[in-house]
Tab-separated table of C-alpha atoms and ligand atoms in Angstrom:
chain	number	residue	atom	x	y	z
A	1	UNK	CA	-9.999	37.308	-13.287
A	2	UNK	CA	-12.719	35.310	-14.828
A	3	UNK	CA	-10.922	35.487	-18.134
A	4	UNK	CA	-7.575	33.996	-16.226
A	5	UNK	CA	-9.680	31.196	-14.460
A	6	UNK	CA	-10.833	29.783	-17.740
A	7	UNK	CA	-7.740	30.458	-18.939
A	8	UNK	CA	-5.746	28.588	-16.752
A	9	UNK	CA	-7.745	25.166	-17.323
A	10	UNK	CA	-5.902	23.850	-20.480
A	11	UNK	CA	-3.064	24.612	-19.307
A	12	UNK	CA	-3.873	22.577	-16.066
A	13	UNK	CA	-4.638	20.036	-18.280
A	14	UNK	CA	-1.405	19.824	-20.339
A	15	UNK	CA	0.322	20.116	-16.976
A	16	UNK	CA	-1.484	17.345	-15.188
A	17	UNK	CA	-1.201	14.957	-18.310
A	18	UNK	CA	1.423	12.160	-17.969
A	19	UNK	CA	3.045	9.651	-19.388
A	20	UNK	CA	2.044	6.706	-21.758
A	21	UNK	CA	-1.379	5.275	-21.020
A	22	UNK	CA	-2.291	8.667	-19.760
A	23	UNK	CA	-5.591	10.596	-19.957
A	24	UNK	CA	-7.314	13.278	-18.378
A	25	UNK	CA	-10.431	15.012	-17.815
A	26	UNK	CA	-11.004	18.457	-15.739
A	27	UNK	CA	-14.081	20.216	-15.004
A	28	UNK	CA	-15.458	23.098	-13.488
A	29	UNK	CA	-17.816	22.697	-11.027
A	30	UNK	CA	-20.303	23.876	-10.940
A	31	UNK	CA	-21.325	25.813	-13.625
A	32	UNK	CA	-19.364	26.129	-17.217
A	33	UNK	CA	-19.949	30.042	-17.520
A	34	UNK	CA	-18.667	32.591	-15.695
A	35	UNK	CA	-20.210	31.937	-12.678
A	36	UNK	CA	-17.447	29.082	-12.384
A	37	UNK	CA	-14.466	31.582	-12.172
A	38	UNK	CA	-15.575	31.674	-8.712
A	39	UNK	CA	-16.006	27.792	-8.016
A	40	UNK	CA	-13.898	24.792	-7.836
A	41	UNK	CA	-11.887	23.019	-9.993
A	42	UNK	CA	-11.233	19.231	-10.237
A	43	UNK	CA	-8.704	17.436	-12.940
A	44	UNK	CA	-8.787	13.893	-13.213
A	45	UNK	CA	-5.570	11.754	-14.581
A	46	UNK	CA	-4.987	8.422	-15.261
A	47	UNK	CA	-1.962	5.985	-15.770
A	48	UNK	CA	-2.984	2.975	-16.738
A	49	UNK	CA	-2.135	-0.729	-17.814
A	50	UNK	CA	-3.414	-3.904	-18.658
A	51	UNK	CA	-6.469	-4.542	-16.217
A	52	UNK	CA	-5.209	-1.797	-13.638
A	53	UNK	CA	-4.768	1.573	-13.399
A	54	UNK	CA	-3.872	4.592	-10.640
A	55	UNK	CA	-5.986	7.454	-11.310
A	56	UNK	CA	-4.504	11.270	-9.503
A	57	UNK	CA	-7.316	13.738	-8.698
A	58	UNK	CA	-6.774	17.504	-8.099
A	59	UNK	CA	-9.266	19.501	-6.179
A	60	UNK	CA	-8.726	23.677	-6.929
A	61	UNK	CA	-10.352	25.866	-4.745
A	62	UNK	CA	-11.853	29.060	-6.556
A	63	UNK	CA	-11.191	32.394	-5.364
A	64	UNK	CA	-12.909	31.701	-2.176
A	65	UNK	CA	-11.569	28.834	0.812
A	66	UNK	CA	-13.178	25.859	0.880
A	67	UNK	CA	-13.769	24.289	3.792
A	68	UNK	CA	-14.643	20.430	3.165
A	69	UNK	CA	-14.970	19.054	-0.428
A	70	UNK	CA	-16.567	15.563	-2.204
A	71	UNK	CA	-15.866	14.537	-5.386
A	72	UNK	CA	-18.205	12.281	-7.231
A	73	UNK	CA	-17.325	10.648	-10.760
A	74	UNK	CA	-19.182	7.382	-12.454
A	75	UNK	CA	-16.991	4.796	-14.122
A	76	UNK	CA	-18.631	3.763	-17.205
A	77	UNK	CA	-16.454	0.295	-17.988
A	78	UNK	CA	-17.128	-1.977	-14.916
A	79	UNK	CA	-13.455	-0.168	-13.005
A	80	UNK	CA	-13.367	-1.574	-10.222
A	81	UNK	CA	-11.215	0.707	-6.916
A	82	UNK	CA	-8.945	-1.398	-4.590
A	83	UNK	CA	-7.259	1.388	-2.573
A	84	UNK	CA	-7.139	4.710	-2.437
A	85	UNK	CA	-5.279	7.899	-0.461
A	86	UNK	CA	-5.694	11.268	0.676
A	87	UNK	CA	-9.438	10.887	0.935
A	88	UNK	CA	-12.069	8.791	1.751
A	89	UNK	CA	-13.254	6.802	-1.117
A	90	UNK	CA	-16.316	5.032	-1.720
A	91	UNK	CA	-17.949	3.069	-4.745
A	92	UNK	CA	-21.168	2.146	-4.821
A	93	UNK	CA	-21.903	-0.142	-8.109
A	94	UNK	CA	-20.219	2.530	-10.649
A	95	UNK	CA	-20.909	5.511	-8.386
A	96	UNK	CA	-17.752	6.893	-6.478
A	97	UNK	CA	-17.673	9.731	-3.689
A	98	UNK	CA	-14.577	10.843	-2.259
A	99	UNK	CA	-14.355	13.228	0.706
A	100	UNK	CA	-11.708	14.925	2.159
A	101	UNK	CA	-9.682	14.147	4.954
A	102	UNK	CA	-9.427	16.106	8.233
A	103	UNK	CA	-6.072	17.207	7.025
A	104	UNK	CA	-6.953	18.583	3.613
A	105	UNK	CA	-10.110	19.891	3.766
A	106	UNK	CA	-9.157	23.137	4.128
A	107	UNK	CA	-8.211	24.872	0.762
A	108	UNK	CA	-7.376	28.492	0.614
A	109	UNK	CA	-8.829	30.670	-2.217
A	110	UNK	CA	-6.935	28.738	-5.318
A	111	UNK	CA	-5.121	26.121	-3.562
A	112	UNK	CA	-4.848	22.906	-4.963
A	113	UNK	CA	-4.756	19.448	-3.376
A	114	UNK	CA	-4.511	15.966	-4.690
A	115	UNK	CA	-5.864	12.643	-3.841
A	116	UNK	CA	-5.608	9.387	-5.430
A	117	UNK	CA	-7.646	5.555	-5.927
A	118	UNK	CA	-6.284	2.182	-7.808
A	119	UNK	CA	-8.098	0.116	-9.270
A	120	UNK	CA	-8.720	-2.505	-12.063
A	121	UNK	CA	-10.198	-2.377	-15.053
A	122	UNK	CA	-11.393	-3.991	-17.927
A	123	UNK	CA	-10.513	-4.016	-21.414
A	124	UNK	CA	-11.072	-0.543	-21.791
A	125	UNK	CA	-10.844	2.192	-19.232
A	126	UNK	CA	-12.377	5.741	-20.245
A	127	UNK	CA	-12.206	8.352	-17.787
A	128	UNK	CA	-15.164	9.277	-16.398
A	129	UNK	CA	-16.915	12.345	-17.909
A	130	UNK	CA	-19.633	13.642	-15.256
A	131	UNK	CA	-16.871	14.716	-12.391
A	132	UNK	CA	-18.680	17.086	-9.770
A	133	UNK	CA	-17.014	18.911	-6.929
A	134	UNK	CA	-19.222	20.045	-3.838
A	135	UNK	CA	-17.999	21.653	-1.328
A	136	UNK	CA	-18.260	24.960	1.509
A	137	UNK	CA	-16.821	27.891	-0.677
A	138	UNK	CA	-17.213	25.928	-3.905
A	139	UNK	CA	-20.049	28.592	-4.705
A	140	UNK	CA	-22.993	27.854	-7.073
A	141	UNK	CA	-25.355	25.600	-7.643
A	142	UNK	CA	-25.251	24.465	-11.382
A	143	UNK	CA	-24.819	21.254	-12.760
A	144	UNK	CA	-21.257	20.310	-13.114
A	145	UNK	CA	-19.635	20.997	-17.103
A	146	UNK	CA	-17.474	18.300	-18.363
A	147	UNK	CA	-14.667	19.960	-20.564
A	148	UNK	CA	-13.892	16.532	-22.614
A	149	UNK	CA	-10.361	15.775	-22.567
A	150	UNK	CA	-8.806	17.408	-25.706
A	151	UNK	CA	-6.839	15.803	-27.603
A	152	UNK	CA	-5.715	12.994	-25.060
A	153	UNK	CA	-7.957	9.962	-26.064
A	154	UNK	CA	-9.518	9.094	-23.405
A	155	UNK	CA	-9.900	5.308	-24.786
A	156	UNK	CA	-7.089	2.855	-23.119
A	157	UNK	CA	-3.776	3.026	-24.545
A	158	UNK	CA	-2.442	0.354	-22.209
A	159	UNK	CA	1.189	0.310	-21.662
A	160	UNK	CA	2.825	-2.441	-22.622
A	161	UNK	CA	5.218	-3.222	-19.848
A	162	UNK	CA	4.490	-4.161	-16.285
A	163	UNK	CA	7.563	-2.030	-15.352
A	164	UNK	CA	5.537	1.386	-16.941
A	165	UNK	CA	2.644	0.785	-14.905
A	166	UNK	CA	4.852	1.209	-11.181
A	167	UNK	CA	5.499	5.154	-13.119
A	168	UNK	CA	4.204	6.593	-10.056
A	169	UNK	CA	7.677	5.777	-8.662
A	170	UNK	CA	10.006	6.980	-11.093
A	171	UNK	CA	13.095	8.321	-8.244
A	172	UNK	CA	12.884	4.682	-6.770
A	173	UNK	CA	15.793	2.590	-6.948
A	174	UNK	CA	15.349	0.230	-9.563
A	175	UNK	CA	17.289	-2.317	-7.332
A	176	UNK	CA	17.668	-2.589	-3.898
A	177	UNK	CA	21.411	-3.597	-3.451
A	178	UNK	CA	21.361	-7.235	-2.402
A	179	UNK	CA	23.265	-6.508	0.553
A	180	UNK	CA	22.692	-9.967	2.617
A	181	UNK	CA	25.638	-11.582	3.603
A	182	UNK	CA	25.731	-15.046	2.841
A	183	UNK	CA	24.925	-16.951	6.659
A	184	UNK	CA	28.082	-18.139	7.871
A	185	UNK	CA	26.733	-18.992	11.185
A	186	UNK	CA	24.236	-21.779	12.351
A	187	UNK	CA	20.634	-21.723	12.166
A	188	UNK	CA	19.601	-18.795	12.906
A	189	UNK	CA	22.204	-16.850	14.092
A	190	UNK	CA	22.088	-14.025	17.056
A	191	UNK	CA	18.327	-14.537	18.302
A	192	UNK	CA	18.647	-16.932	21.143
A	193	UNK	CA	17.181	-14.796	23.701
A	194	UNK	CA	14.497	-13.998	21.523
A	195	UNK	CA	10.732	-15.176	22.090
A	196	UNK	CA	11.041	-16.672	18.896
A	197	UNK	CA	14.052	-17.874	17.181
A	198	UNK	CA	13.291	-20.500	14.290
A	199	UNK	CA	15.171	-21.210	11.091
A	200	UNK	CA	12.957	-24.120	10.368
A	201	UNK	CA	15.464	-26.406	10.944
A	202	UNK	CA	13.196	-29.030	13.698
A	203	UNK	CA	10.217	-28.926	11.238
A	204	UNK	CA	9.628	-32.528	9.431
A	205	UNK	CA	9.175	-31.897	5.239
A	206	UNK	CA	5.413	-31.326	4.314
A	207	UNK	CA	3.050	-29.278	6.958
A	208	UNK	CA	4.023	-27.354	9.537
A	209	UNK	CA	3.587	-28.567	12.796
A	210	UNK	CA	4.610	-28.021	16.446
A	211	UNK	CA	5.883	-24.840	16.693
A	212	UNK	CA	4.099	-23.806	13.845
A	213	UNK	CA	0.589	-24.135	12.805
A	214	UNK	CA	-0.816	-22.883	8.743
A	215	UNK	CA	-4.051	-21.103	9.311
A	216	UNK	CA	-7.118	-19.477	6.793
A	217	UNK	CA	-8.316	-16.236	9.018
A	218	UNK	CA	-11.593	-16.607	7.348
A	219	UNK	CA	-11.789	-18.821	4.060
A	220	UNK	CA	-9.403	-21.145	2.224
A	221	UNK	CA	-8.161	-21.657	-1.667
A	222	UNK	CA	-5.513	-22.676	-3.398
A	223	UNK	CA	-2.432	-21.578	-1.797
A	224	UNK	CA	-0.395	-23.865	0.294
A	225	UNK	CA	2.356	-23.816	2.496
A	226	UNK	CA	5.012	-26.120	3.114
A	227	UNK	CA	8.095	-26.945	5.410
A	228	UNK	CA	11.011	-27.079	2.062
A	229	UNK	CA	14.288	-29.361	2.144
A	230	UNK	CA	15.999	-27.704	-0.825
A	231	UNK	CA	16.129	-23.586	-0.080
A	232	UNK	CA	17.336	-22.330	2.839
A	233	UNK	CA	18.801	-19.057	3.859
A	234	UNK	CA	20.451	-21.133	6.473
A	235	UNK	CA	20.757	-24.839	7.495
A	236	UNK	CA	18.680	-26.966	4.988
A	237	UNK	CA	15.067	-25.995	5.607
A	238	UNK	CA	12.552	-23.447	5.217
A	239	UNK	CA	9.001	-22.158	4.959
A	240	UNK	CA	7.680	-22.166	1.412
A	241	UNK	CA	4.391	-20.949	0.344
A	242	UNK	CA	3.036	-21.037	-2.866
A	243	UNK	CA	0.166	-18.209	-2.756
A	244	UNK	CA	-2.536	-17.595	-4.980
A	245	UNK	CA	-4.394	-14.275	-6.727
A	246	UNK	CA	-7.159	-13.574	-4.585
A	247	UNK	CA	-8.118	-12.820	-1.192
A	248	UNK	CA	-9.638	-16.400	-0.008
A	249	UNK	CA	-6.238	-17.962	-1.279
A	250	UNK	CA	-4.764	-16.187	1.536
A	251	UNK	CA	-2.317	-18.416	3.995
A	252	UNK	CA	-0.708	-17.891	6.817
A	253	UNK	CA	1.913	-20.041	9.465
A	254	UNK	CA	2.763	-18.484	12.222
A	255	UNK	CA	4.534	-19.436	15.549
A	256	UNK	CA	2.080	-21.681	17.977
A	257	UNK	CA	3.544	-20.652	21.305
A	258	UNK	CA	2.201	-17.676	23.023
A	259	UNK	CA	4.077	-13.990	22.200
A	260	UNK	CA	2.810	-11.781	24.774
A	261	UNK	CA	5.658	-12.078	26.692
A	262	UNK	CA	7.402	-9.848	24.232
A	263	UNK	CA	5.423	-7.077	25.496
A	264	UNK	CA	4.357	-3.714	24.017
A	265	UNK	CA	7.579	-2.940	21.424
A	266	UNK	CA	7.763	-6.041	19.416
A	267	UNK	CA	11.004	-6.353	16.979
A	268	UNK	CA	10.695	-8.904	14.098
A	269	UNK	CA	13.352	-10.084	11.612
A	270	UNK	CA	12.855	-12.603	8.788
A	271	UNK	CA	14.247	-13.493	5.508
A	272	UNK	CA	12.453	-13.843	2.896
A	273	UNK	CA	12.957	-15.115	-0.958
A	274	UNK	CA	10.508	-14.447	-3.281
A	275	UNK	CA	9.455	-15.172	-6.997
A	276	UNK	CA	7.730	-12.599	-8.952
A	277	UNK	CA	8.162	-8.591	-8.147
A	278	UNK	CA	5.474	-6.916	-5.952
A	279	UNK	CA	2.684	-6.238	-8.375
A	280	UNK	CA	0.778	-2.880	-8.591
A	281	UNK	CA	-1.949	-4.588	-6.760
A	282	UNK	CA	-1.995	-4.587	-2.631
A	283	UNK	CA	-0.658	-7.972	-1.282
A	284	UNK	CA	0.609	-8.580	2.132
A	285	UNK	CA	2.727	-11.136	3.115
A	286	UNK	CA	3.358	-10.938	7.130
A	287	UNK	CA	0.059	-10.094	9.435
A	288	UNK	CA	-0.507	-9.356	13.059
A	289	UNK	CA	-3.512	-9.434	14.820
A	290	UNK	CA	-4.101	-5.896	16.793
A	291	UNK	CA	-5.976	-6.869	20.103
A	292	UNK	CA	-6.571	-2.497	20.453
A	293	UNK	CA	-7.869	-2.448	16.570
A	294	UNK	CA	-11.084	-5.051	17.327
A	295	UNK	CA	-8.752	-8.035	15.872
A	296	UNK	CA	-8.219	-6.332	12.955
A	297	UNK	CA	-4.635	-7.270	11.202
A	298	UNK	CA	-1.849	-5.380	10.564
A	299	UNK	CA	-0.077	-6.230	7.605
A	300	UNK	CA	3.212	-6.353	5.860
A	301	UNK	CA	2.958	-6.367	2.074
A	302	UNK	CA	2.877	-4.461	-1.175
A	303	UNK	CA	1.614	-2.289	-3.426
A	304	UNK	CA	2.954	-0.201	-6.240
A	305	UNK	CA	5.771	-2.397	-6.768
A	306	UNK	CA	6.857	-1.539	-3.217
A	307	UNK	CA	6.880	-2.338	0.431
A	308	UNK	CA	4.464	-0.845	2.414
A	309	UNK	CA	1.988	-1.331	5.627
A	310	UNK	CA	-1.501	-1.626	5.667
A	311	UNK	CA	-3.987	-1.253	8.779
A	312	UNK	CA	-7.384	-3.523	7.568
A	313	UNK	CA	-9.286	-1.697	9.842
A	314	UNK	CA	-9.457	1.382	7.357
A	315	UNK	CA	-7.268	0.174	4.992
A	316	UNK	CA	-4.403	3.475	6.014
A	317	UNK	CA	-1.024	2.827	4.158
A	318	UNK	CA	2.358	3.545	4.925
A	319	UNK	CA	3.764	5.476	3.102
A	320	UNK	CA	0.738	6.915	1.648
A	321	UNK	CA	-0.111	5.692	-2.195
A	322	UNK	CA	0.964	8.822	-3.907
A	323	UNK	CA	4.102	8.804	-6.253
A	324	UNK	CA	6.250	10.457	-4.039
A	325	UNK	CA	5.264	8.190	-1.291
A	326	UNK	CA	5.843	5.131	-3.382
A	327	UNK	CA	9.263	6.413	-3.874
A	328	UNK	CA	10.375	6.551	-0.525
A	329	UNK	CA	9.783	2.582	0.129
A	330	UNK	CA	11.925	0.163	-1.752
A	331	UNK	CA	10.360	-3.022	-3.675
A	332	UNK	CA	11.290	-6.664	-2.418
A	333	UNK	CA	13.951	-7.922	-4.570
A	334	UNK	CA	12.897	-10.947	-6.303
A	335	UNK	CA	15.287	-14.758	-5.870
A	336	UNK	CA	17.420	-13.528	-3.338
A	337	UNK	CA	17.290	-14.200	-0.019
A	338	UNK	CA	16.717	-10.368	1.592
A	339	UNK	CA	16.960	-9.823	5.592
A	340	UNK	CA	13.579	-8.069	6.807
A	341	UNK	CA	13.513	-6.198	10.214
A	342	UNK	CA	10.354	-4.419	11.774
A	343	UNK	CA	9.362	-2.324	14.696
A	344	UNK	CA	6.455	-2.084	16.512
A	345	UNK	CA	6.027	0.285	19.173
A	346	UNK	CA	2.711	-0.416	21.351
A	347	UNK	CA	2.960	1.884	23.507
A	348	UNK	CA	4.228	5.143	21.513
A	349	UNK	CA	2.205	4.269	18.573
A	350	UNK	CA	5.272	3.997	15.488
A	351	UNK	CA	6.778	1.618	13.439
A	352	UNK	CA	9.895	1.234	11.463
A	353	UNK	CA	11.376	-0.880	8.852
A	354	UNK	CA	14.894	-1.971	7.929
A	355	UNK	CA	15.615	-4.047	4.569
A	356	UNK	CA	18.903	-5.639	4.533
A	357	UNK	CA	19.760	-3.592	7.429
A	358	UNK	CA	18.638	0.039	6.402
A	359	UNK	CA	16.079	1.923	7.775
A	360	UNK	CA	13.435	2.262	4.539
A	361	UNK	CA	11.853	6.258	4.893
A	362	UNK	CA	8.882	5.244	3.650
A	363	UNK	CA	8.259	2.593	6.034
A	364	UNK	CA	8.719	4.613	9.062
A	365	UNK	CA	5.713	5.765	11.311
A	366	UNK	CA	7.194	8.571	13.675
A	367	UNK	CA	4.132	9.972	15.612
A	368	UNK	CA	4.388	13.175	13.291
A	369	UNK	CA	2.607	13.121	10.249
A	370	UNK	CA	4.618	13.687	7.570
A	371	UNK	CA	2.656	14.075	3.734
A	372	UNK	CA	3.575	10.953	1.441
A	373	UNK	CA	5.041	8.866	4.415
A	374	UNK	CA	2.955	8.677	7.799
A	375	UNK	CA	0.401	11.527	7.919
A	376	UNK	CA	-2.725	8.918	6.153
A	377	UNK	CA	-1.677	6.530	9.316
A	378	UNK	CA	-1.399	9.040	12.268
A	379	UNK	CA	-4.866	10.299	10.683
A	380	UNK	CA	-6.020	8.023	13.232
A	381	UNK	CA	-5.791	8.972	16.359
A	382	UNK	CA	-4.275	7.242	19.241
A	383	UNK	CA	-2.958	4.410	17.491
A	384	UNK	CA	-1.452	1.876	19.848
A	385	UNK	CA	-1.284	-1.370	18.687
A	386	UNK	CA	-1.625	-4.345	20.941
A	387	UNK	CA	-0.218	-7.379	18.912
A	388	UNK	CA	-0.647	-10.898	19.444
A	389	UNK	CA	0.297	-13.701	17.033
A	390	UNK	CA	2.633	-13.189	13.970
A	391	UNK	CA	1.836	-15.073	10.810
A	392	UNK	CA	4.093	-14.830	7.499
A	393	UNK	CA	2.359	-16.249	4.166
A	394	UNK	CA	0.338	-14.108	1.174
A	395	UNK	CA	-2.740	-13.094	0.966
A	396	UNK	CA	-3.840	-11.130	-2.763
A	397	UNK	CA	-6.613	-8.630	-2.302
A	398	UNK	CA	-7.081	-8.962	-6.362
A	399	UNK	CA	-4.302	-9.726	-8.812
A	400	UNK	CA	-0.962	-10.972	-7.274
A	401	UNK	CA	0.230	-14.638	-7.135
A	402	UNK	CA	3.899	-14.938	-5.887
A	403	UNK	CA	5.960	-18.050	-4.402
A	404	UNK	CA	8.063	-17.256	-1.228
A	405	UNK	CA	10.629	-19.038	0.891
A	406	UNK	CA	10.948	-17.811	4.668
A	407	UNK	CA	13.941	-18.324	7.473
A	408	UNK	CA	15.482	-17.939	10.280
A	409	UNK	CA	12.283	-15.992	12.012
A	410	UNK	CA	12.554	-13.715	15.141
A	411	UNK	CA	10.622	-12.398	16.975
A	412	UNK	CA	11.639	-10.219	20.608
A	413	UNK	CA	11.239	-6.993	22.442
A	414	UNK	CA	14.943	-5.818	21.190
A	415	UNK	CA	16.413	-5.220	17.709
A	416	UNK	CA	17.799	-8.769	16.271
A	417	UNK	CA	19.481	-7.662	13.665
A	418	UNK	CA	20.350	-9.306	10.279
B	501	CA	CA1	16.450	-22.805	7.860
């Protein structure tokens, strides 16, 4: 059996190893000698680009369960984590500890799970070569044995192409179809009974004002955002805003008047016409504030090249980071004028998301957690969000500048529709 368990590691390592710009590193831990047939295993992979990179971590039980796990590692090149799934990730200067989750901390005898983090880097981006794994039923007590990765350099072959560092998300649709019907209706059609119902079209050129007021949650840049006369997705005005990398660039406008009369299941549609393609790194673009989550905001955005939600409190996506979650949201396409519809349900705790119309898998929060989709969200329990304002603008949490044009804005407690 021993002979099998050290057996088995190259081959975990040829198996694990992607892609261009890939490199791993596996250990056993702890102990390199025999003793480590019987401990845990943890492979470390990396695709990577120019300043960023996702890194993929497998955790392998030995040949007895484990019952909780951490994994520490120590970046050596200043990288930098952003995000991360499937665990809970810390960084403390170059030191990072990742723990499991209530949901996979139990391994059985050989079992493997993954977890992921993103992050930025600099010029170069070695893997890290001290990789531990503690854990109950990760047996022994020696110090962890880093099996250098083999023939994959580990120095930063970066690949070339911003479109080869969204490979996590290889089954997505490279385009969306750009489904929106041209308006053919006034300003903005089919919302009238809504709470809100605003194309824009009142608003004098320059600030927003009235029914709309710009605000800087909690420091101000570069961005700006202004009422345009020359794009519309209907009538002759919209929202622009020109946002800026970084999170005090943020901006926001959102509707003045008072939304609580929508109640606990709030429906939003917008439009939305946007410059440059979601970048690898989070953004958000529409917030909420959650009156149940301490203030905290709930945001529409990005990441990965695709749509997703994000819950600041603990920083929970949906869908979850990982590849195949990726895959199951849809990015934003870029200078067309695409029809965005939300639901949020206060008082059953989901969500769900229609682009142009169709409900996006990815982007829907059922109450039942689901791996790849909902189950890092519903780790929480008892989510019930209690909303109360709506603002639509950008706001970077690193790289990620991007010029958008917004229209014909509703918000209600039924479906609106495109
Ligand atoms: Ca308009």
């Amino acid at each position: 059996m021993r002979i099998s368990a050290r057996r088995r590691l190259p081959a975990a390592i040829a198996a694990v190893a992607v892609g261009i710009g890939a490199a791993t590193v596996a250990v056993l831990a702890p102990g390199s000698d025999a003793s480590a047939a019987s401990g845990c295993q943890v492979a470390y992979r990396v695709n990577q680009w120019s300043g960023g990179f996702v890194a993929y971590v497998d955790v392998t039980a030995g040949t007895s369960p484990v019952h909780g796990w951490t994994v520490t590692w120590t970046y050596s090149a200043g990288q930098q984590i952003t995000s991360s799934w499937s665990a809970q990730v810390s960084q403390s200067g170059s030191a990072v500890t990742a723990t499991s989750m209530s949901y996979n901390a139990d391994l059985a005898a050989g079992a493997t799970t993954e977890f992921g983090v993103q992050g930025t880097s600099g010029a170069s981006n070695p893997v890290p070569t001290d990789l531990a794994v503690t854990g109950s039923g990760c047996a022994g007590t020696g110090t962890p044995s880093t099996t250098p990765s083999p023939s994959r350099s580990a120095s930063p072959s970066p690949t070339p192409s911003r479109s080869a560092s969204v490979s996590p998300t290889p089954s997505r649709s490279p385009s969306p179809s750009p489904t929106v019907t041209p308006p053919t209706s006034p300003p903005p059609a089919g919302c009238g009974s809504a709470t809100v119902c605003d194309g824009f079209e009142n608003q004098a050129a320059g600030t927003p004002s009235g029914d709309w007021a710009i605000s800087y949650p909690n420091c101000s840049g570069s961005s700006t955002a202004t009422i345009d006369t020359t794009t519309a997705h209907s009538g002759g005005k919209s929202l622009r805003v020109n946002g800026a990398a970084g999170y005090c660039n943020h901006i926001f406008v959102g509707p003045t008047r008072s939304l609580t009369g929508i109640g606990p299941v709030w429906y939003a549609r917008f439009y939305v016409r946007h410059t440059t393609a979601l970048p690898a790194a989070h953004v958000a673009f529409a917030a909420m504030r959650d009156a149940a989550d301490g203030g905290n905001d709930l945001r529409m955005g990005g990441q990965n090249g695709a749509l997703q939600w994000n819950r600041q409190s603990d920083d929970a996506t949906l869908p979850e980071q990982s590849p195949t979650g990726v895959s199951l949201s849809v990015p934003l396409p870029t200078n067309q004028w695409t029809c965005v519809e939300f639901m949020v349900n206060g008082t059953a705790g989901t969500m769900q998301t229609w682009v142009n119309g169709t409900d996006v898998a990815g982007l829907h929060e059922d109450g039942t957690p689901t791996q790849d989709v909902d189950r890092q969200w519903l780790s929480r329990a008892n989510w019930r969000p209690q909303l109360t304002d709506f603002r639509l603008g950008w706001e970077a949490y690193g790289d990620g500048a991007d010029t958008l044009w917004y229209d014909d804005v509703a918000l209600g407690a039924t479906r609106i529709g495109c």
